[in-house]
Each structure stands twice: as structure tokens, then as C-alpha cells.
Amino acid sequence: AVFGMAFALNHPMASEWLKATEKLPTKTQWLMKGFVICVIGVIMGVWISQVFMLPKFEYNEHHPYLFWVPLISYIFLRNCTLTLRSYHLGLLAKMGKITLETYLMQHHIWLTTNAKSLLVFIPNAPLCNFFFVSLLYILISHRLFRLTVGLRAMLIPSDKYAAQILLATMVTTLSSIYGVARVVCAIDGGAAAVILVTAAVGVTGYYLLNIIIREGSPQTIKNAYLTSTGCIGGVVIICSLVEWILAPTANADNDHIGGVAVNIGLGIMILIVFSLGVFSMDSYHGITVVGSLLGWQEYPTWEEAYSKLHHKIFPSKNSTPV
């Protein structure tokens, strides 16, 4: 996620670098691009030989640190020429719009029990079952995407004041759910407690959404928020007190148990690579910056890359008075 955010932040710089590079003479252009391709090729070769070929469990230990290597390599190679950027598959473009939903749903539809078992609708026919489950998987992911877009428009409206009230409501509601869940775990309430808590949360959510849909004005939303927040805040306080009273004392012998870093050296390396990407404003972590130096060209400036985006977000600040 961190690498994705850094790449998205620097994406206008990468796009501007490609546009500027392709305006140069062919020799200079391919000197710069060729350097980047060679570096990426070496890194990919090392990744394939040293990481990809590892046994499953050893590979799993390295994957969280080095998953970005093939992704960034593919992105650059896929977009390194205007001809390649002129073609795309419509199916992959549609799938790209629901990647968040497919990522979330893979552990609930394709895989179950924390990725330890498969969902089976058609026994003794693995290919037919895979086709059916995949179809269901894509349909549900697409539907979830549409619901997300609709809920986003409903819960985070364009009105800044209303959006702040609703965001505060969501934070308070999630806090209450967390507090209630802690109490249910502490008292081992079982299915009845879970059903009761789910019903209470559902009623509160229905109350808020019903008011938002029916009225929609910021003042009405504020009134609903204040009423619900008072009830939810009381629930959080009561749940915290109940947990504090009923929860068993933690075993001091287990205090030392915690997460163990798989590879501290790789972790430090990732911090360095990530810092290079952020501070050089390069989606490829400084490689295209060095490529520009080899071609005796200046790397795009912040103004060149972000001026159009800044004007789109803040049009009033860029308007010229008449």
C-alpha cells in the first residue's frame, strides 16, 4: 500500500518524463529509456533467481518486501513507448476498475477459511467449479464496486460541512462497534450476543441513513449525528467499563510475545528505496532521474507535472482577474 501511494503521488512526474523524453532525438531518447530498461532487467533477473525460485514458504517471507519489483518493472516496460500505450485490452481495463473489490473478495469467494480451503459448488469437477466461482466472484466484485460508488456519494457529499459531520459519525460508529466487540469477546457472549449487537448497530445505521436519504440537509444530518453520537458514546463507555471489570488479567509471562521481523535487512532496504522514490519524486525510485542525467536532460519540475492537476482541483486560485 505504501509503494502504491508513493507511485500514485509521483505518477504525474513519470508521465511528464515520458512525454519530455519522447520529444527528444531518437538516439537520446533510447539512451535514457535503454538505461532504465537495463537497470530494471538486472533487478528483475536478481528477483527471479534469488526470490521467485525460492520454495513456497521462503518466498512468502520475502514477498511483503519485494512484491513491488515485478509490478514496477511491468508498468515501465508496458508504457515505455507511445505505440505500446496506444493499445489495451478492454477486459483488463474493466477489471482494473474493480481491483479493490476483487482483492477484498478473493478471501471470501475464491478462497475461504483464511485461504486454507476452496469454495465448492460443483463437487468432483474442479474446472467447472472454478469457472462458476470465478463468475460469481467477478459479478459480486462489480456489484460491490457500484455500491461503494453510491455509498461514497451518499456518505461523503460535496458539501464540506455535511461531509465532516458524516465522517465523524462513521468514526464514532466504528469505535462503538470495536468497543462492543471487545466486550463480547471478554464475556464470551456467544451467538445471542453477536445477534443482539448486530441488530443494535443495524438499527442505528438505518436511522442515520434514513434521515440522510429523506432530508439530506446539513442541519438535519447534524441533529441525527448528535443524537446517535450520544447513544453510541454511552455504549462505548459502558462497554469499556464492562470489559475492564470482566476481562481476565493478562498473563505476564506472555508479555514478551510479539511480532518478529522476518528480515530486518530487507526492511531497512525497503525504507531506503521508498525514501528514494518520495524525495526524488520518481515513481521508479530514482532510476529515471539517473536516466535523465545520462541524456543531459533536466528531470521534470513539480510545476510542469502538477500544474494541470492543481488547476483542476483549485480553479479559483488559478483564475486571472479581468
mmCIF file of C-alpha atoms in Angstrom:
data_model
loop_
_atom_site.group_PDB
_atom_site.id
_atom_site.type_symbol
_atom_site.label_atom_id
_atom_site.label_comp_id
_atom_site.label_asym_id
_atom_site.label_seq_id
_atom_site.Cartn_x
_atom_site.Cartn_y
_atom_site.Cartn_z
ATOM 1 C CA ALA A 1 0.000 0.000 0.000
ATOM 2 C CA VAL A 2 2.834 2.405 0.835
ATOM 3 C CA PHE A 3 4.523 1.784 -2.508
ATOM 4 C CA GLY A 4 1.192 2.244 -4.289
ATOM 5 C CA MET A 5 0.666 5.623 -2.628
ATOM 6 C CA ALA A 6 4.202 6.735 -3.497
ATOM 7 C CA PHE A 7 3.736 5.637 -7.116
ATOM 8 C CA ALA A 8 0.403 7.464 -7.362
ATOM 9 C CA LEU A 9 1.934 10.609 -5.840
ATOM 10 C CA ASN A 10 4.762 10.600 -8.392
ATOM 11 C CA HIS A 11 2.694 9.404 -11.356
ATOM 12 C CA PRO A 12 2.367 12.890 -12.940
ATOM 13 C CA MET A 13 6.170 13.173 -12.795
ATOM 14 C CA ALA A 14 6.575 9.803 -14.529
ATOM 15 C CA SER A 15 4.064 10.776 -17.228
ATOM 16 C CA GLU A 16 5.783 14.110 -17.800
ATOM 17 C CA TRP A 17 9.176 12.345 -18.007
ATOM 18 C CA LEU A 18 7.887 10.036 -20.744
ATOM 19 C CA LYS A 19 6.345 12.912 -22.708
ATOM 20 C CA ALA A 20 9.514 15.005 -22.457
ATOM 21 C CA THR A 21 11.749 12.067 -23.357
ATOM 22 C CA GLU A 22 9.755 11.194 -26.475
ATOM 23 C CA LYS A 23 10.201 14.737 -27.806
ATOM 24 C CA LEU A 24 13.989 14.279 -27.867
ATOM 25 C CA PRO A 25 16.037 12.883 -30.776
ATOM 26 C CA THR A 26 15.749 9.118 -31.127
ATOM 27 C CA LYS A 27 19.322 8.464 -30.007
ATOM 28 C CA THR A 28 18.985 10.495 -26.803
ATOM 29 C CA GLN A 29 15.513 9.126 -26.129
ATOM 30 C CA TRP A 30 16.621 5.491 -26.285
ATOM 31 C CA LEU A 31 19.813 6.204 -24.379
ATOM 32 C CA MET A 32 17.654 7.318 -21.465
ATOM 33 C CA LYS A 33 14.987 4.639 -21.851
ATOM 34 C CA GLY A 34 17.589 1.956 -22.533
ATOM 35 C CA PHE A 35 19.392 2.739 -19.297
ATOM 36 C CA VAL A 36 16.144 2.375 -17.334
ATOM 37 C CA ILE A 37 15.282 -0.875 -19.138
ATOM 38 C CA CYS A 38 18.751 -2.317 -18.434
ATOM 39 C CA VAL A 39 18.550 -1.456 -14.726
ATOM 40 C CA ILE A 40 15.044 -2.913 -14.485
ATOM 41 C CA GLY A 41 16.219 -6.020 -16.360
ATOM 42 C CA VAL A 42 19.089 -6.571 -13.918
ATOM 43 C CA ILE A 43 16.805 -6.089 -10.908
ATOM 44 C CA MET A 44 14.223 -8.464 -12.396
ATOM 45 C CA GLY A 45 16.915 -11.045 -13.104
ATOM 46 C CA VAL A 46 18.098 -10.915 -9.494
ATOM 47 C CA TRP A 47 14.498 -11.099 -8.244
ATOM 48 C CA ILE A 48 13.708 -14.142 -10.398
ATOM 49 C CA SER A 49 16.861 -16.031 -9.450
ATOM 50 C CA GLN A 50 17.000 -15.117 -5.763
ATOM 51 C CA VAL A 51 13.340 -14.715 -4.769
ATOM 52 C CA PHE A 52 10.892 -16.133 -7.312
ATOM 53 C CA MET A 53 12.623 -19.527 -7.437
ATOM 54 C CA LEU A 54 12.531 -20.000 -3.663
ATOM 55 C CA PRO A 55 10.314 -22.674 -2.086
ATOM 56 C CA LYS A 56 6.805 -21.517 -1.185
ATOM 57 C CA PHE A 57 7.280 -20.705 2.497
ATOM 58 C CA GLU A 58 10.639 -18.995 1.976
ATOM 59 C CA TYR A 59 9.135 -16.995 -0.879
ATOM 60 C CA ASN A 60 6.228 -15.953 1.375
ATOM 61 C CA GLU A 61 8.720 -14.455 3.832
ATOM 62 C CA HIS A 62 10.281 -12.264 1.118
ATOM 63 C CA HIS A 63 7.115 -11.365 -0.787
ATOM 64 C CA PRO A 64 5.930 -8.489 1.502
ATOM 65 C CA TYR A 65 9.266 -6.759 0.975
ATOM 66 C CA LEU A 66 9.869 -7.337 -2.741
ATOM 67 C CA PHE A 67 6.450 -7.709 -4.389
ATOM 68 C CA TRP A 68 6.856 -4.273 -5.998
ATOM 69 C CA VAL A 69 9.826 -5.297 -8.170
ATOM 70 C CA PRO A 70 7.862 -7.145 -10.914
ATOM 71 C CA LEU A 71 4.981 -4.648 -10.707
ATOM 72 C CA ILE A 72 7.104 -1.567 -11.332
ATOM 73 C CA SER A 73 9.114 -3.395 -13.999
ATOM 74 C CA TYR A 74 5.951 -4.346 -15.866
ATOM 75 C CA ILE A 75 4.490 -0.841 -15.609
ATOM 76 C CA PHE A 76 7.570 0.777 -17.151
ATOM 77 C CA LEU A 77 8.015 -1.792 -19.911
ATOM 78 C CA ARG A 78 4.291 -1.718 -20.692
ATOM 79 C CA ASN A 79 4.316 2.071 -21.136
ATOM 80 C CA CYS A 80 7.813 2.814 -22.430
ATOM 81 C CA THR A 81 6.707 3.662 -25.992
ATOM 82 C CA LEU A 82 3.786 5.555 -27.465
ATOM 83 C CA THR A 83 2.855 2.527 -29.589
ATOM 84 C CA LEU A 84 2.538 0.275 -26.544
ATOM 85 C CA ARG A 85 0.448 2.888 -24.745
ATOM 86 C CA SER A 86 -1.911 3.116 -27.734
ATOM 87 C CA TYR A 87 -3.254 -0.419 -27.247
ATOM 88 C CA HIS A 88 -5.013 -2.057 -24.346
ATOM 89 C CA LEU A 89 -7.434 -4.891 -23.601
ATOM 90 C CA GLY A 90 -10.931 -3.730 -22.731
ATOM 91 C CA LEU A 91 -11.413 -6.644 -20.331
ATOM 92 C CA LEU A 92 -8.341 -5.703 -18.298
ATOM 93 C CA ALA A 93 -9.427 -2.034 -18.292
ATOM 94 C CA LYS A 94 -12.809 -3.044 -16.827
ATOM 95 C CA MET A 95 -11.151 -5.343 -14.306
ATOM 96 C CA GLY A 96 -8.840 -2.510 -13.282
ATOM 97 C CA LYS A 97 -11.837 -0.544 -12.028
ATOM 98 C CA ILE A 98 -12.741 -3.239 -9.509
ATOM 99 C CA THR A 99 -9.282 -4.253 -8.283
ATOM 100 C CA LEU A 100 -10.004 -3.144 -4.714
ATOM 101 C CA GLU A 101 -13.164 -5.228 -4.603
ATOM 102 C CA THR A 102 -11.531 -8.287 -6.178
ATOM 103 C CA TYR A 103 -8.686 -8.013 -3.679
ATOM 104 C CA LEU A 104 -11.132 -7.979 -0.769
ATOM 105 C CA MET A 105 -13.420 -10.692 -2.133
ATOM 106 C CA GLN A 106 -10.725 -13.224 -3.038
ATOM 107 C CA HIS A 107 -10.549 -14.438 0.574
ATOM 108 C CA HIS A 108 -14.339 -14.794 0.795
ATOM 109 C CA ILE A 109 -15.238 -16.317 -2.588
ATOM 110 C CA TRP A 110 -12.217 -17.780 -4.348
ATOM 111 C CA LEU A 111 -10.676 -18.861 -1.060
ATOM 112 C CA THR A 112 -12.201 -19.410 2.363
ATOM 113 C CA THR A 113 -11.021 -20.212 5.895
ATOM 114 C CA ASN A 114 -8.142 -17.732 5.709
ATOM 115 C CA ALA A 115 -7.048 -19.004 2.289
ATOM 116 C CA LYS A 116 -6.838 -22.610 3.512
ATOM 117 C CA SER A 117 -9.834 -24.061 1.658
ATOM 118 C CA LEU A 118 -11.788 -23.648 -1.576
ATOM 119 C CA LEU A 119 -15.429 -22.761 -2.092
ATOM 120 C CA VAL A 120 -17.080 -25.729 -3.837
ATOM 121 C CA PHE A 121 -20.442 -25.570 -5.612
ATOM 122 C CA ILE A 122 -19.821 -28.379 -8.108
ATOM 123 C CA PRO A 123 -18.121 -31.361 -6.407
ATOM 124 C CA ASN A 124 -15.707 -33.601 -8.352
ATOM 125 C CA ALA A 125 -15.488 -31.088 -11.224
ATOM 126 C CA PRO A 126 -12.686 -28.656 -10.334
ATOM 127 C CA LEU A 127 -12.598 -26.783 -13.651
ATOM 128 C CA CYS A 128 -16.365 -26.309 -13.802
ATOM 129 C CA ASN A 129 -16.390 -25.257 -10.158
ATOM 130 C CA PHE A 130 -13.525 -22.805 -10.777
ATOM 131 C CA PHE A 131 -15.394 -21.267 -13.731
ATOM 132 C CA PHE A 132 -18.623 -20.893 -11.751
ATOM 133 C CA VAL A 133 -16.923 -19.476 -8.634
ATOM 134 C CA SER A 134 -14.865 -17.054 -10.765
ATOM 135 C CA LEU A 135 -18.012 -15.819 -12.497
ATOM 136 C CA LEU A 136 -19.679 -15.301 -9.135
ATOM 137 C CA TYR A 137 -16.519 -13.630 -7.843
ATOM 138 C CA ILE A 138 -16.418 -11.063 -10.659
ATOM 139 C CA LEU A 139 -20.163 -10.333 -10.524
ATOM 140 C CA ILE A 140 -20.107 -9.734 -6.767
ATOM 141 C CA SER A 141 -16.960 -7.588 -7.030
ATOM 142 C CA HIS A 142 -18.580 -5.443 -9.721
ATOM 143 C CA ARG A 143 -21.750 -5.079 -7.654
ATOM 144 C CA LEU A 144 -19.693 -4.163 -4.611
ATOM 145 C CA PHE A 145 -17.908 -1.505 -6.679
ATOM 146 C CA ARG A 146 -21.242 0.047 -7.686
ATOM 147 C CA LEU A 147 -22.403 0.015 -4.070
ATOM 148 C CA THR A 148 -19.135 1.638 -2.968
ATOM 149 C CA VAL A 149 -19.577 4.452 -5.504
ATOM 150 C CA GLY A 150 -23.176 5.010 -4.383
ATOM 151 C CA LEU A 151 -22.336 4.968 -0.680
ATOM 152 C CA ARG A 152 -19.401 7.284 -1.232
ATOM 153 C CA ALA A 153 -21.679 9.853 -2.905
ATOM 154 C CA MET A 154 -24.201 9.434 -0.084
ATOM 155 C CA LEU A 155 -21.863 9.443 2.912
ATOM 156 C CA ILE A 156 -19.230 11.909 1.643
ATOM 157 C CA PRO A 157 -21.222 14.602 -0.187
ATOM 158 C CA SER A 158 -19.759 17.632 -1.919
ATOM 159 C CA ASP A 159 -20.885 19.887 0.936
ATOM 160 C CA LYS A 160 -17.809 20.168 3.159
ATOM 161 C CA TYR A 161 -19.728 20.687 6.410
ATOM 162 C CA ALA A 162 -22.028 17.715 5.786
ATOM 163 C CA ALA A 163 -19.045 15.546 4.831
ATOM 164 C CA GLN A 164 -17.257 16.387 8.093
ATOM 165 C CA ILE A 165 -20.356 15.519 10.142
ATOM 166 C CA LEU A 166 -20.782 12.195 8.344
ATOM 167 C CA LEU A 167 -17.104 11.280 8.665
ATOM 168 C CA ALA A 168 -17.296 11.980 12.390
ATOM 169 C CA THR A 169 -20.383 9.765 12.555
ATOM 170 C CA MET A 170 -18.580 6.907 10.824
ATOM 171 C CA VAL A 171 -15.572 7.191 13.149
ATOM 172 C CA THR A 172 -17.820 7.184 16.207
ATOM 173 C CA THR A 173 -19.835 4.239 14.907
ATOM 174 C CA LEU A 174 -16.740 2.177 14.160
ATOM 175 C CA SER A 175 -15.395 2.977 17.620
ATOM 176 C CA SER A 176 -18.622 1.749 19.182
ATOM 177 C CA ILE A 177 -18.527 -1.458 17.153
ATOM 178 C CA TYR A 178 -14.953 -2.042 18.303
ATOM 179 C CA GLY A 179 -15.893 -1.448 21.944
ATOM 180 C CA VAL A 180 -18.896 -3.772 21.787
ATOM 181 C CA ALA A 181 -16.836 -6.455 20.040
ATOM 182 C CA ARG A 182 -14.230 -6.308 22.800
ATOM 183 C CA VAL A 183 -16.947 -6.830 25.412
ATOM 184 C CA VAL A 184 -18.494 -9.745 23.518
ATOM 185 C CA CYS A 185 -15.056 -11.401 23.342
ATOM 186 C CA ALA A 186 -14.374 -10.696 27.026
ATOM 187 C CA ILE A 187 -17.638 -12.205 28.312
ATOM 188 C CA ASP A 188 -17.761 -14.933 25.654
ATOM 189 C CA GLY A 189 -21.300 -13.909 24.792
ATOM 190 C CA GLY A 190 -21.834 -16.418 22.020
ATOM 191 C CA ALA A 191 -24.250 -16.196 19.084
ATOM 192 C CA ALA A 192 -27.028 -14.441 21.026
ATOM 193 C CA ALA A 193 -24.763 -11.515 21.965
ATOM 194 C CA VAL A 194 -23.483 -11.231 18.400
ATOM 195 C CA ILE A 195 -27.044 -11.125 17.029
ATOM 196 C CA LEU A 196 -28.057 -8.517 19.614
ATOM 197 C CA VAL A 197 -25.061 -6.304 18.839
ATOM 198 C CA THR A 198 -25.579 -6.648 15.079
ATOM 199 C CA ALA A 199 -29.232 -5.684 15.448
ATOM 200 C CA ALA A 200 -28.347 -2.623 17.559
ATOM 201 C CA VAL A 201 -25.741 -1.438 15.057
ATOM 202 C CA GLY A 202 -28.155 -2.080 12.190
ATOM 203 C CA VAL A 203 -30.906 -0.019 13.803
ATOM 204 C CA THR A 204 -28.508 2.872 14.393
ATOM 205 C CA GLY A 205 -27.218 2.719 10.825
ATOM 206 C CA TYR A 206 -30.741 2.542 9.410
ATOM 207 C CA TYR A 207 -31.766 5.552 11.477
ATOM 208 C CA LEU A 208 -28.899 7.650 10.161
ATOM 209 C CA LEU A 209 -29.197 6.583 6.518
ATOM 210 C CA ASN A 210 -32.967 7.052 6.545
ATOM 211 C CA ILE A 211 -32.589 10.646 7.755
ATOM 212 C CA ILE A 212 -29.829 11.347 5.246
ATOM 213 C CA ILE A 213 -31.876 9.993 2.331
ATOM 214 C CA ARG A 214 -35.148 11.640 3.429
ATOM 215 C CA GLU A 215 -33.825 15.054 4.458
ATOM 216 C CA GLY A 216 -30.226 15.473 3.350
ATOM 217 C CA SER A 217 -29.674 18.979 4.727
ATOM 218 C CA PRO A 218 -26.521 19.596 6.825
ATOM 219 C CA GLN A 219 -28.544 20.759 9.835
ATOM 220 C CA THR A 220 -30.708 17.627 9.804
ATOM 221 C CA ILE A 221 -27.623 15.462 9.485
ATOM 222 C CA LYS A 222 -26.048 17.316 12.409
ATOM 223 C CA ASN A 223 -29.097 16.695 14.604
ATOM 224 C CA ALA A 224 -29.097 12.996 13.710
ATOM 225 C CA TYR A 225 -25.382 12.822 14.393
ATOM 226 C CA LEU A 226 -25.676 14.452 17.816
ATOM 227 C CA THR A 227 -28.474 12.084 18.843
ATOM 228 C CA SER A 228 -26.710 8.972 17.586
ATOM 229 C CA THR A 229 -23.324 10.057 18.915
ATOM 230 C CA GLY A 230 -24.773 10.477 22.394
ATOM 231 C CA CYS A 231 -26.189 6.934 22.329
ATOM 232 C CA ILE A 232 -23.059 5.450 20.765
ATOM 233 C CA GLY A 233 -20.749 7.295 23.160
ATOM 234 C CA GLY A 234 -22.707 5.869 26.068
ATOM 235 C CA VAL A 235 -22.406 2.383 24.595
ATOM 236 C CA VAL A 236 -18.632 2.778 24.213
ATOM 237 C CA ILE A 237 -18.221 3.941 27.823
ATOM 238 C CA ILE A 238 -20.420 1.147 29.223
ATOM 239 C CA CYS A 239 -18.685 -1.490 27.080
ATOM 240 C CA SER A 240 -15.251 -0.299 28.176
ATOM 241 C CA LEU A 241 -16.259 -0.461 31.841
ATOM 242 C CA VAL A 242 -17.767 -3.932 31.447
ATOM 243 C CA GLU A 243 -14.633 -5.195 29.689
ATOM 244 C CA TRP A 244 -12.392 -3.683 32.379
ATOM 245 C CA ILE A 245 -14.411 -5.399 35.099
ATOM 246 C CA LEU A 246 -14.964 -8.784 33.433
ATOM 247 C CA ALA A 247 -11.870 -9.258 31.279
ATOM 248 C CA PRO A 248 -9.335 -11.696 32.802
ATOM 249 C CA THR A 249 -5.950 -10.363 33.834
ATOM 250 C CA ALA A 250 -3.366 -10.804 31.119
ATOM 251 C CA ASN A 251 -0.680 -13.368 31.743
ATOM 252 C CA ALA A 252 2.562 -11.562 32.463
ATOM 253 C CA ASP A 253 4.537 -14.482 31.053
ATOM 254 C CA ASN A 254 3.190 -13.708 27.576
ATOM 255 C CA ASP A 255 4.106 -10.030 27.594
ATOM 256 C CA HIS A 256 7.282 -10.692 25.698
ATOM 257 C CA ILE A 257 5.469 -12.409 22.839
ATOM 258 C CA GLY A 258 5.105 -10.171 19.816
ATOM 259 C CA GLY A 259 5.661 -9.890 16.112
ATOM 260 C CA VAL A 260 9.043 -10.935 14.757
ATOM 261 C CA ALA A 261 10.609 -9.169 11.781
ATOM 262 C CA VAL A 262 11.313 -11.744 9.100
ATOM 263 C CA ASN A 263 14.259 -9.862 7.675
ATOM 264 C CA ILE A 264 15.407 -6.588 9.224
ATOM 265 C CA GLY A 265 17.946 -6.044 6.429
ATOM 266 C CA LEU A 266 15.220 -6.165 3.779
ATOM 267 C CA GLY A 267 13.101 -3.847 5.890
ATOM 268 C CA ILE A 268 15.870 -1.250 6.011
ATOM 269 C CA MET A 269 16.443 -1.640 2.279
ATOM 270 C CA ILE A 270 12.734 -1.033 1.596
ATOM 271 C CA LEU A 271 12.794 2.151 3.696
ATOM 272 C CA ILE A 272 15.759 3.391 1.661
ATOM 273 C CA VAL A 273 14.132 2.535 -1.680
ATOM 274 C CA PHE A 274 10.845 4.114 -0.604
ATOM 275 C CA SER A 275 12.657 7.280 0.527
ATOM 276 C CA LEU A 276 14.437 7.489 -2.822
ATOM 277 C CA GLY A 277 11.101 7.359 -4.627
ATOM 278 C CA VAL A 278 9.498 10.020 -2.451
ATOM 279 C CA PHE A 279 12.370 12.515 -2.283
ATOM 280 C CA SER A 280 13.412 12.145 -5.920
ATOM 281 C CA MET A 281 9.721 12.403 -6.975
ATOM 282 C CA ASP A 282 10.318 9.407 -9.225
ATOM 283 C CA SER A 283 7.850 6.512 -9.452
ATOM 284 C CA TYR A 284 10.794 4.270 -10.390
ATOM 285 C CA HIS A 285 12.800 5.215 -7.291
ATOM 286 C CA GLY A 286 15.456 7.372 -8.885
ATOM 287 C CA ILE A 287 16.172 5.261 -11.996
ATOM 288 C CA THR A 288 14.568 7.697 -14.461
ATOM 289 C CA VAL A 289 16.302 10.601 -12.710
ATOM 290 C CA VAL A 290 19.674 8.969 -13.444
ATOM 291 C CA GLY A 291 18.474 8.272 -16.996
ATOM 292 C CA SER A 292 17.810 11.989 -17.457
ATOM 293 C CA LEU A 293 21.315 12.801 -16.252
ATOM 294 C CA LEU A 294 22.798 10.377 -18.795
ATOM 295 C CA GLY A 295 20.909 12.147 -21.569
ATOM 296 C CA TRP A 296 21.974 15.574 -20.267
ATOM 297 C CA GLN A 297 18.336 16.451 -19.737
ATOM 298 C CA GLU A 298 16.588 18.065 -16.792
ATOM 299 C CA TYR A 299 14.118 15.986 -14.826
ATOM 300 C CA PRO A 300 10.565 17.457 -14.982
ATOM 301 C CA THR A 301 9.795 20.078 -12.375
ATOM 302 C CA TRP A 302 6.917 19.955 -9.924
ATOM 303 C CA GLU A 303 5.156 22.829 -11.747
ATOM 304 C CA GLU A 304 5.369 21.090 -15.125
ATOM 305 C CA ALA A 305 3.916 17.857 -13.789
ATOM 306 C CA TYR A 306 1.260 19.108 -11.380
ATOM 307 C CA SER A 307 0.091 22.451 -12.796
ATOM 308 C CA LYS A 308 -2.867 20.943 -14.686
ATOM 309 C CA LEU A 309 -3.936 18.853 -11.699
ATOM 310 C CA HIS A 310 -3.588 21.833 -9.351
ATOM 311 C CA HIS A 311 -5.681 23.993 -11.672
ATOM 312 C CA LYS A 312 -8.361 21.301 -11.839
ATOM 313 C CA ILE A 313 -8.575 20.948 -8.045
ATOM 314 C CA PHE A 314 -8.247 24.671 -7.216
ATOM 315 C CA PRO A 315 -9.639 26.542 -10.235
ATOM 316 C CA SER A 316 -10.377 29.718 -8.287
ATOM 317 C CA LYS A 317 -6.767 30.080 -7.146
ATOM 318 C CA ASN A 318 -5.519 29.927 -10.730
ATOM 319 C CA SER A 319 -8.064 32.244 -12.325
ATOM 320 C CA THR A 320 -6.788 35.534 -13.647
ATOM 321 C CA PRO A 321 -8.899 38.578 -12.677
ATOM 322 C CA VAL A 322 -10.230 40.614 -15.561
#
